Short mmCIF file of C-alpha atoms in Angstrom, two decimals:
data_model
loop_
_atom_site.label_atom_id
_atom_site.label_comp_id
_atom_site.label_asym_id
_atom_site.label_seq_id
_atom_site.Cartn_x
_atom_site.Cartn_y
_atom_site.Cartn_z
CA UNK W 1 -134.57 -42.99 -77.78
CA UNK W 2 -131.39 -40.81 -77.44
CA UNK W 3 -128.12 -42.51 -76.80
CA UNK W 4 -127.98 -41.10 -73.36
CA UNK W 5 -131.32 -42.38 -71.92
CA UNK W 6 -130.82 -45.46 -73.22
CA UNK W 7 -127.58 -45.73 -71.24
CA UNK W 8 -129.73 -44.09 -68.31
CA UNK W 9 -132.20 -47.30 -68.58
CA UNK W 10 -129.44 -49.99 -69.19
CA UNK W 11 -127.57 -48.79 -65.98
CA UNK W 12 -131.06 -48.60 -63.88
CA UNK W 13 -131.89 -51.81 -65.28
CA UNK W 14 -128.64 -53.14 -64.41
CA UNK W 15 -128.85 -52.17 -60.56
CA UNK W 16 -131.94 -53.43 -59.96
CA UNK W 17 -131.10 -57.41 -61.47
CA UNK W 18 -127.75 -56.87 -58.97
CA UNK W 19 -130.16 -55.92 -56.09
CA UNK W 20 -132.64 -58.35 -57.11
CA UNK W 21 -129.84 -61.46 -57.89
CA UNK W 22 -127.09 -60.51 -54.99
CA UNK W 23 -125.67 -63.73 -55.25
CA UNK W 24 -124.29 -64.05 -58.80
CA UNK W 25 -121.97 -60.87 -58.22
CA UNK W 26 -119.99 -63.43 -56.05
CA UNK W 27 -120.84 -66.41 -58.67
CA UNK W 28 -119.55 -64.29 -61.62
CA UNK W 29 -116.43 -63.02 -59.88
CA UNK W 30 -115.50 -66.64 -58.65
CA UNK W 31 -116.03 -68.23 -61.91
CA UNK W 32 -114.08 -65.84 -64.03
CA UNK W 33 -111.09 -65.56 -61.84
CA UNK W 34 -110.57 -69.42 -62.22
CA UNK W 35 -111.12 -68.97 -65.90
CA UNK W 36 -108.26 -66.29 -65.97
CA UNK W 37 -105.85 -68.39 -64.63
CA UNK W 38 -106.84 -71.29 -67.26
CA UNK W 39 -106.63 -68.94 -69.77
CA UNK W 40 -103.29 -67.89 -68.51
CA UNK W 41 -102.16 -71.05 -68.71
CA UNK W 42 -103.34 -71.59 -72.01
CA UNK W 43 -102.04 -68.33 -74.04
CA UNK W 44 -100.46 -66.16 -72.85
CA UNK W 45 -101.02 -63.68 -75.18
CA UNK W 46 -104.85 -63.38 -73.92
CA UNK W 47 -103.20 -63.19 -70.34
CA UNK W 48 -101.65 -59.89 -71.35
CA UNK W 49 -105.13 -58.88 -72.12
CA UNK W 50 -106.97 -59.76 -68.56
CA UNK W 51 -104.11 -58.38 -66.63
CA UNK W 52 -104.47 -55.03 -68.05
CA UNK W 53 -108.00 -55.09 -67.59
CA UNK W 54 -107.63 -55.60 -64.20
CA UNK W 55 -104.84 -52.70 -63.65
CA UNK W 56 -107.23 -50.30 -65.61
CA UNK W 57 -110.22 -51.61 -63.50
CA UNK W 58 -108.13 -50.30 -60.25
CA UNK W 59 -107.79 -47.13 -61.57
CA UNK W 60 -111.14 -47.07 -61.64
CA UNK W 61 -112.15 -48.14 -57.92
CA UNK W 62 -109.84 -45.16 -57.41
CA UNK W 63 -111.01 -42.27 -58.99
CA UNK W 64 -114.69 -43.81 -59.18
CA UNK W 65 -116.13 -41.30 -56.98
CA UNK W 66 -114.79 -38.17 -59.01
CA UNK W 67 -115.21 -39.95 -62.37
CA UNK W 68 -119.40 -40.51 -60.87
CA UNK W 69 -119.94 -36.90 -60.63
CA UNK W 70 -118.01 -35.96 -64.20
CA UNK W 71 -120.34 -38.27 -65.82
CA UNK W 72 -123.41 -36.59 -63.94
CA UNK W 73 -121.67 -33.14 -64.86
CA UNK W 74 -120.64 -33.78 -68.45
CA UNK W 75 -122.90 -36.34 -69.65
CA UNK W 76 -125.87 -35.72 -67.64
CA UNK W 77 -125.41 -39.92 -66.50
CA UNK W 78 -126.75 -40.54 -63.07
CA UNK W 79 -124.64 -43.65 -62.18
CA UNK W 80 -126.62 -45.41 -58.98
CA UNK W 81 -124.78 -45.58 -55.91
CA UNK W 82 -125.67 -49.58 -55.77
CA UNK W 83 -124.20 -49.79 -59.15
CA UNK W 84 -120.87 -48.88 -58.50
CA UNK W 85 -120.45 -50.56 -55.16
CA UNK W 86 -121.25 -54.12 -56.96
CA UNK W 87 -118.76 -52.93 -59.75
CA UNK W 88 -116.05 -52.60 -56.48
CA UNK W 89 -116.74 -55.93 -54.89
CA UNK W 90 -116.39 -57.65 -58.58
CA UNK W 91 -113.06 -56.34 -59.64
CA UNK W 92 -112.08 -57.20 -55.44
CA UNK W 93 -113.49 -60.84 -56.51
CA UNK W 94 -111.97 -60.82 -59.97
CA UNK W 95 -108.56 -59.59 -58.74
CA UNK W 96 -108.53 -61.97 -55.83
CA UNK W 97 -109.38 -65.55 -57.54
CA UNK W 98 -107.52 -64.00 -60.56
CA UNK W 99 -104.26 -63.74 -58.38
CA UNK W 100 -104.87 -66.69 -55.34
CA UNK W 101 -104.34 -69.79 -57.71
CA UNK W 102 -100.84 -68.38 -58.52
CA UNK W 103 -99.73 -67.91 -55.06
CA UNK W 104 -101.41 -71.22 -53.99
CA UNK W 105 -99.61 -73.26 -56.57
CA UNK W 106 -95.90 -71.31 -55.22
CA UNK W 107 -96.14 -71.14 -51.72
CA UNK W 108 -94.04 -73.08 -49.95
CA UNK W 109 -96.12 -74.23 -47.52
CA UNK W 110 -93.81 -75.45 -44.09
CA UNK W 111 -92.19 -71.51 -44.48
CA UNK W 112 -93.60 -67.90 -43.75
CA UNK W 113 -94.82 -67.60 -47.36
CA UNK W 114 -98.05 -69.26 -46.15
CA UNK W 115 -99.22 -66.35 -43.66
CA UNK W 116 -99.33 -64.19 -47.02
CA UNK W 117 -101.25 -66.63 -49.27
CA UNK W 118 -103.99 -67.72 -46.41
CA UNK W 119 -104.22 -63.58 -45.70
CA UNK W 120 -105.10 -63.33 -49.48
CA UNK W 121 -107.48 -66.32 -48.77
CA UNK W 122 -109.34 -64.29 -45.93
CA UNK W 123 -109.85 -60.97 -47.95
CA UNK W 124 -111.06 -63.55 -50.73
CA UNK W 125 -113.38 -64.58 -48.45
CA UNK W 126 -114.23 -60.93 -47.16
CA UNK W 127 -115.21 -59.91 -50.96
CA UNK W 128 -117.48 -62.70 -51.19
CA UNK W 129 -119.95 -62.35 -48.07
CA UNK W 130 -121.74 -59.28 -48.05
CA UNK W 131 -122.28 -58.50 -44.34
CA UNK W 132 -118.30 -58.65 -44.14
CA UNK W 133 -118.12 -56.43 -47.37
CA UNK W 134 -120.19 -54.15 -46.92
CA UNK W 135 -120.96 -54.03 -43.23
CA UNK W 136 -116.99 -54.11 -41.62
CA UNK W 137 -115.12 -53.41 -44.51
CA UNK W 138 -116.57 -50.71 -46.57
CA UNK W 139 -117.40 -48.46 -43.72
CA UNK W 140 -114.22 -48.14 -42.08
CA UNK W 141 -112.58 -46.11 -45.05
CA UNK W 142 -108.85 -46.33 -44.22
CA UNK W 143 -109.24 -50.28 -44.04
CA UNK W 144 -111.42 -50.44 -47.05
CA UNK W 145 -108.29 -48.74 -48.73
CA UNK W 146 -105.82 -50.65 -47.14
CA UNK W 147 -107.81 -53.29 -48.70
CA UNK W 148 -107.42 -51.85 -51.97
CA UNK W 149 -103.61 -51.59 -51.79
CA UNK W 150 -103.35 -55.18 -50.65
CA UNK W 151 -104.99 -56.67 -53.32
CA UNK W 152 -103.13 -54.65 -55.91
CA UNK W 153 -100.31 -55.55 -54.59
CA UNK W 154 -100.70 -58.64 -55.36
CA UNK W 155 -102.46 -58.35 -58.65
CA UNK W 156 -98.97 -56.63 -59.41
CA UNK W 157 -96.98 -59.11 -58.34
CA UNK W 158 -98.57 -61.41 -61.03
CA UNK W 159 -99.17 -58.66 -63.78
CA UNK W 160 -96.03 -57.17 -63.83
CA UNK W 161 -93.90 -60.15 -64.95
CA UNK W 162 -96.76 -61.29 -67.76
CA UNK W 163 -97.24 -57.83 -69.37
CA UNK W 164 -93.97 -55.95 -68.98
CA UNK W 165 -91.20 -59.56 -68.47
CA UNK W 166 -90.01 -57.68 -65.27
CA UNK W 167 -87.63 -59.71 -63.27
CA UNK W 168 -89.44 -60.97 -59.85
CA UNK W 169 -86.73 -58.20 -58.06
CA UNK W 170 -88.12 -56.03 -60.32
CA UNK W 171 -91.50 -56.45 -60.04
CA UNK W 172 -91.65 -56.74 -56.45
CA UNK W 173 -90.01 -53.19 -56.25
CA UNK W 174 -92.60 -51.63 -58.65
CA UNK W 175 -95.31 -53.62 -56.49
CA UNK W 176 -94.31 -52.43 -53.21
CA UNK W 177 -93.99 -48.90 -54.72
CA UNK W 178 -97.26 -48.45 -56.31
CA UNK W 179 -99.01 -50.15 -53.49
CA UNK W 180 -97.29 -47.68 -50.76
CA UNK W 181 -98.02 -44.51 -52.68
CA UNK W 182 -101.88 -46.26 -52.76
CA UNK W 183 -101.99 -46.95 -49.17
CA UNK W 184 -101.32 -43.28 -48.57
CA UNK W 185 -104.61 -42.06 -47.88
CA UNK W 186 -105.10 -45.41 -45.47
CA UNK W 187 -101.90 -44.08 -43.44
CA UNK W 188 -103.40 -40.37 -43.16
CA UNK W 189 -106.90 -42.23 -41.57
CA UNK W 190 -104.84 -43.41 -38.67
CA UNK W 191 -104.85 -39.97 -37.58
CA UNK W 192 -107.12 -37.94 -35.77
CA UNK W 193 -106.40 -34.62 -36.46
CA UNK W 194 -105.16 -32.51 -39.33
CA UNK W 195 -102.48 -30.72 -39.25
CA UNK W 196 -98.08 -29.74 -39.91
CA UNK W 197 -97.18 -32.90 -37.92
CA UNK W 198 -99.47 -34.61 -40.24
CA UNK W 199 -97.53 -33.71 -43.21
CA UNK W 200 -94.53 -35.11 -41.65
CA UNK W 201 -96.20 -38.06 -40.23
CA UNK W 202 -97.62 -39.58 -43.67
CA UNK W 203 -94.49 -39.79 -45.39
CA UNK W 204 -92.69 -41.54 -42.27
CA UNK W 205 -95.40 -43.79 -42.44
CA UNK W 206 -95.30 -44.48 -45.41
CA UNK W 207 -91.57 -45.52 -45.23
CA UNK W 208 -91.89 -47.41 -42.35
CA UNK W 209 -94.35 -49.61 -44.44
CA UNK W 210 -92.06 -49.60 -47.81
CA UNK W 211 -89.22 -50.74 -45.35
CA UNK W 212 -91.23 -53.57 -43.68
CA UNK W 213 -92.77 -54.76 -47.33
CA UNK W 214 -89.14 -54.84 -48.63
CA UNK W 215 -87.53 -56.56 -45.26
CA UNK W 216 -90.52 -59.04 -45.23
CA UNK W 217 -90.58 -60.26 -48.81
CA UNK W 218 -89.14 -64.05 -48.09
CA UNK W 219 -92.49 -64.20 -46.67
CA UNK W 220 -93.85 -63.47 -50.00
CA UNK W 221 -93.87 -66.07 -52.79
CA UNK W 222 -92.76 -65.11 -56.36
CA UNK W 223 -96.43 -65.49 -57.92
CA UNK W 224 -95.27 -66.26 -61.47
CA UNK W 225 -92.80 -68.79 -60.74
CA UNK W 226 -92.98 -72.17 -58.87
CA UNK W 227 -91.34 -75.66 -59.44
CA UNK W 228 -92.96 -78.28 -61.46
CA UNK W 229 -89.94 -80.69 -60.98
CA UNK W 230 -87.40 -81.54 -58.67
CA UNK W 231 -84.80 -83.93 -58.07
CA UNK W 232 -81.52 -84.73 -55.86
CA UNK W 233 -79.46 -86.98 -57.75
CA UNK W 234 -75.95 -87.91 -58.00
CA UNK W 235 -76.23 -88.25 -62.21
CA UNK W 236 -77.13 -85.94 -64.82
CA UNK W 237 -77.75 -86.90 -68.37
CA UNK W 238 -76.69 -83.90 -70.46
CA UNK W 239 -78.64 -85.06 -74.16
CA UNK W 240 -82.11 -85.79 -72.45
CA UNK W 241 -81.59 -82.77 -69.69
CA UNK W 242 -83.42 -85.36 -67.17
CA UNK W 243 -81.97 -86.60 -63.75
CA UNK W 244 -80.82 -90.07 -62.48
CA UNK W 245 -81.88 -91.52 -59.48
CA UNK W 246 -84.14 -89.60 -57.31
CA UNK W 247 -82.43 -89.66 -53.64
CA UNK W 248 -83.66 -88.88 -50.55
CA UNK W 249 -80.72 -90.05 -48.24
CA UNK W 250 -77.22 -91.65 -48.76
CA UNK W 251 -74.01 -92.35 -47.59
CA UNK W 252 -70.96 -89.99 -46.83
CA UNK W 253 -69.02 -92.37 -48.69
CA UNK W 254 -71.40 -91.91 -51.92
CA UNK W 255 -71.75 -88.08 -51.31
CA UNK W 256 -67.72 -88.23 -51.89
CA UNK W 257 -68.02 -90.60 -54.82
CA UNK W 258 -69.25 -87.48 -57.50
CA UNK W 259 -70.75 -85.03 -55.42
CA UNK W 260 -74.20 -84.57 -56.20
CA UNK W 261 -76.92 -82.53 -58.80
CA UNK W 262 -79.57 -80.46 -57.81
CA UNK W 263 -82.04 -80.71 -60.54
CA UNK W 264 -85.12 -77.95 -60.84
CA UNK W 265 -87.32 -77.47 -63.16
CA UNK W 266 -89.39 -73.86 -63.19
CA UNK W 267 -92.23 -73.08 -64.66
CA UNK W 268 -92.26 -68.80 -65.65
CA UNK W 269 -93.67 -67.03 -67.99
CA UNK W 270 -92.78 -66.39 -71.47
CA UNK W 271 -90.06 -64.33 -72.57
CA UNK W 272 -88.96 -63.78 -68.80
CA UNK W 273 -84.90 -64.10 -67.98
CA UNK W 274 -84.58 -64.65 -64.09
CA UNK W 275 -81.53 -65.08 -62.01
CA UNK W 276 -82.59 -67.88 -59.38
CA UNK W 277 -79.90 -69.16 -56.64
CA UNK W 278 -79.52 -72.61 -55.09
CA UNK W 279 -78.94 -72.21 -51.91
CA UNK W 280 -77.20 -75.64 -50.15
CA UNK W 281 -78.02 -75.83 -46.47
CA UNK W 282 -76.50 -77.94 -43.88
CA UNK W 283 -78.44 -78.49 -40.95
CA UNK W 284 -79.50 -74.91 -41.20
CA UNK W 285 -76.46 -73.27 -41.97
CA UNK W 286 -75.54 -72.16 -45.42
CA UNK W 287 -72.87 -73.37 -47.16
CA UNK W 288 -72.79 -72.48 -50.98
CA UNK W 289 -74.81 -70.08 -52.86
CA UNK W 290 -74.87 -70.80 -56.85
CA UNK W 291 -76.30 -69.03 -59.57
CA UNK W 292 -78.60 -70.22 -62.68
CA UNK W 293 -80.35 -68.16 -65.43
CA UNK W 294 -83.34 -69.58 -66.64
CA UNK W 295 -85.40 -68.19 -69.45
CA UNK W 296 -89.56 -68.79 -69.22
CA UNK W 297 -92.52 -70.20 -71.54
CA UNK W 298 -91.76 -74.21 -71.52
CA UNK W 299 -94.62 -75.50 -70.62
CA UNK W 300 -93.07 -78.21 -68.24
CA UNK W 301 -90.47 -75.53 -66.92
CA UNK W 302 -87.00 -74.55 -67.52
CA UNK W 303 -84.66 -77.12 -66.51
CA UNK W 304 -81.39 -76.45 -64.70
CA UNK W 305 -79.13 -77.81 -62.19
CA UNK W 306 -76.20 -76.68 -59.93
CA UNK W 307 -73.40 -79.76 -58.70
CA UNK W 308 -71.99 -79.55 -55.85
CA UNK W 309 -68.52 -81.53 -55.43
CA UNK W 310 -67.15 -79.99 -51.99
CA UNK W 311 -68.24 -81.25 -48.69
CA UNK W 312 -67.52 -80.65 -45.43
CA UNK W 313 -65.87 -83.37 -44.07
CA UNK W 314 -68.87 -83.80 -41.12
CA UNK W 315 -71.56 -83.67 -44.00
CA UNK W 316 -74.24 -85.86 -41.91
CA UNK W 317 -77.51 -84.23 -41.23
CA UNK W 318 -80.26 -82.90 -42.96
CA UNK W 319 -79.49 -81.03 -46.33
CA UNK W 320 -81.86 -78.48 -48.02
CA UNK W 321 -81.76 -76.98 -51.11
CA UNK W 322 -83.41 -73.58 -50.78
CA UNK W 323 -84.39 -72.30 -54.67
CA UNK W 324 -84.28 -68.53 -54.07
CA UNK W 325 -84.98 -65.19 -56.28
CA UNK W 326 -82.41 -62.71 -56.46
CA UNK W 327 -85.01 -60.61 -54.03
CA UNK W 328 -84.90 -63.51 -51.70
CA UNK W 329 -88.25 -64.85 -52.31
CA UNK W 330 -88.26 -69.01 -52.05
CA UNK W 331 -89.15 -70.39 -54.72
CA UNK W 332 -88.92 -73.90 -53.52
CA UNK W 333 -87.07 -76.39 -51.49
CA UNK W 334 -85.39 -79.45 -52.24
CA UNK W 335 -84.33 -81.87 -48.85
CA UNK W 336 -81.95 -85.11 -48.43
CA UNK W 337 -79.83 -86.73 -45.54
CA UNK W 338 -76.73 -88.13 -45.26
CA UNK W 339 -75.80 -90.70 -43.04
CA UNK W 340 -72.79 -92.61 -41.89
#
């Protein structure tokens, strides 16, 4: 049999076990995006691997409509319709639990960040059941897009600082970018007609969304980094890099005694350099703003701490540390009181 009927038969075949076994589309893309993120955690150099994948599989659901009728031009392959739309709602499956693990483990959950993680939760949930799929979502085109750009978006988010080492400023930028110039044909659906004003219209729209991605990312967590130690303390030992005694309130007297540590340790991923802020807050108001550069791949996170020695001389209250990205994304929060 020629090489091009038997790839005739094995996609034919192929659509009618999806048809005929719905269910383990969902199954398959569940089970492998948890697997990714093991993996992830395991080597990274296989991470490398399934993030490109997935950026190469989204140029597919792209261009999969033009790249369907070359094949049926050039090759004489008749790709089925049914084919295809399974092949969308697995990479939408694979991306998704791929990416949600990662923002689950660093969003800080009492701040904004969690609108963004439980709104990736929700169009996790969309590519799983089929009447939502394929009955609200893939009709309406300039949703179904806006769909698209959302989740790659987010796949970004994670990919960019695994493949490339991009700084999380960095990599939100090239995010935000790529996902506006996607969610371009999304912006032209919102309008009914055609025409000059059109041309004008897109591109303003298209701003106004750049601007509100860039002026909303604290709500955004940093996918690739999150704390997998903290500690307020008012000792450091230098040899072991570990903290003293944990606090979580003390006196103005013992505040004055040494000052105190903020201890944090971050896990990100190898080879990365990142300039991360501690941000000391008193009763909601900041105070000091001080720089560390940490450096990824230890497994149980880069340790560093900032100590703070000057107090205002009314330093009851509530006390945060805020662990921020140079693109103002948290990171993670670290809280004590002092009392009289």
């Amino acid at each position: 049999m020629p090489l091009k009927s038997r790839l005739s038969a094995l996609c034919d075949l192929t659509s009618r076990l999806i048809r005929r076994y719905p269910g383990t589309v969902a199954l398959f893309g569940f089970c492998s995006g948890i697997a990714s993120f093991v993996l992830v955690e395991r080597q990274a150099g296989l991470a490398k691997v399934i993030a490109a994948v997935m950026l190469v599989s989204w140029l597919w659901l792209m261009l999969e409509n033009s790249l369907r009728r070359s094949l049926e031009r050039w090759f004489g392959w008749k790709v089925p319709r049914p084919l295809l739309r399974y092949v969308t709602q697995m990479v939408h499956q694979e991306s998704l639990f791929f990416i949600i693990p990662f923002f689950f483990i660093t969003t800080t959950w009492n701040s904004g960040q969690s609108v963004f993680t439980v709104m990736l939760g929700v169009a996790a949930l969309i590519s799983l059941v089929d009447p939502l799929y394929y009955k609200w979502l893939a009709p309406r085109r300039w949703i179904y897009l806006a769909f698209h750009a959302l989740t790659l978006f987010a796949v970004l988010l994670t990919a960019l600082p695994i493949i490339f080492h991009l700084s999380t400023p960095q990599s939100y930028l090239w995010a935000l970018g790529i996902a506006v110039v996607l969610a371009l044909p999304s912006l032209s659906g919102l309008l009914r007609t055609w025409n000059w004003k059109s041309l004008i219209a897109v591109p303003l729209l298209a701003i106004v969304v750049g601007l509100a991605g860039w002026m909303g990312r604290t709500w955004v967590p940093p996918a690739t980094l999150w704390l997998t130690d903290v500690a307020v303390t008012m000792s450091m030992d230098d040899a072991s890099r570990e903290p003293g005694n944990r606090l979580r309130q003390l006196t103005s007297a013992e505040l004055r005694t040494n000052g105190l540590y903020a201890f944090t340790a971050i896990n990100a991923p190898r080879g990365l350099k990142e300039r991360i802020y501690h941000e000391w807050m008193h009763n909601g108001r900041r105070v000091d703003r001080i720089p560390l550069d940490i450096n990824g791949g230890r497994e149980a996170g880069y340790r560093a701490w900032t100590h703070k020695r000057n107090f205002p001389d009314d330093a009851q209250g509530k006390w945060r540390v805020r662990v921020m990205t140079e693109a103002g994304q948290m990171i993670g929060m670290l809280r004590f009181e002092v009392v009289e």
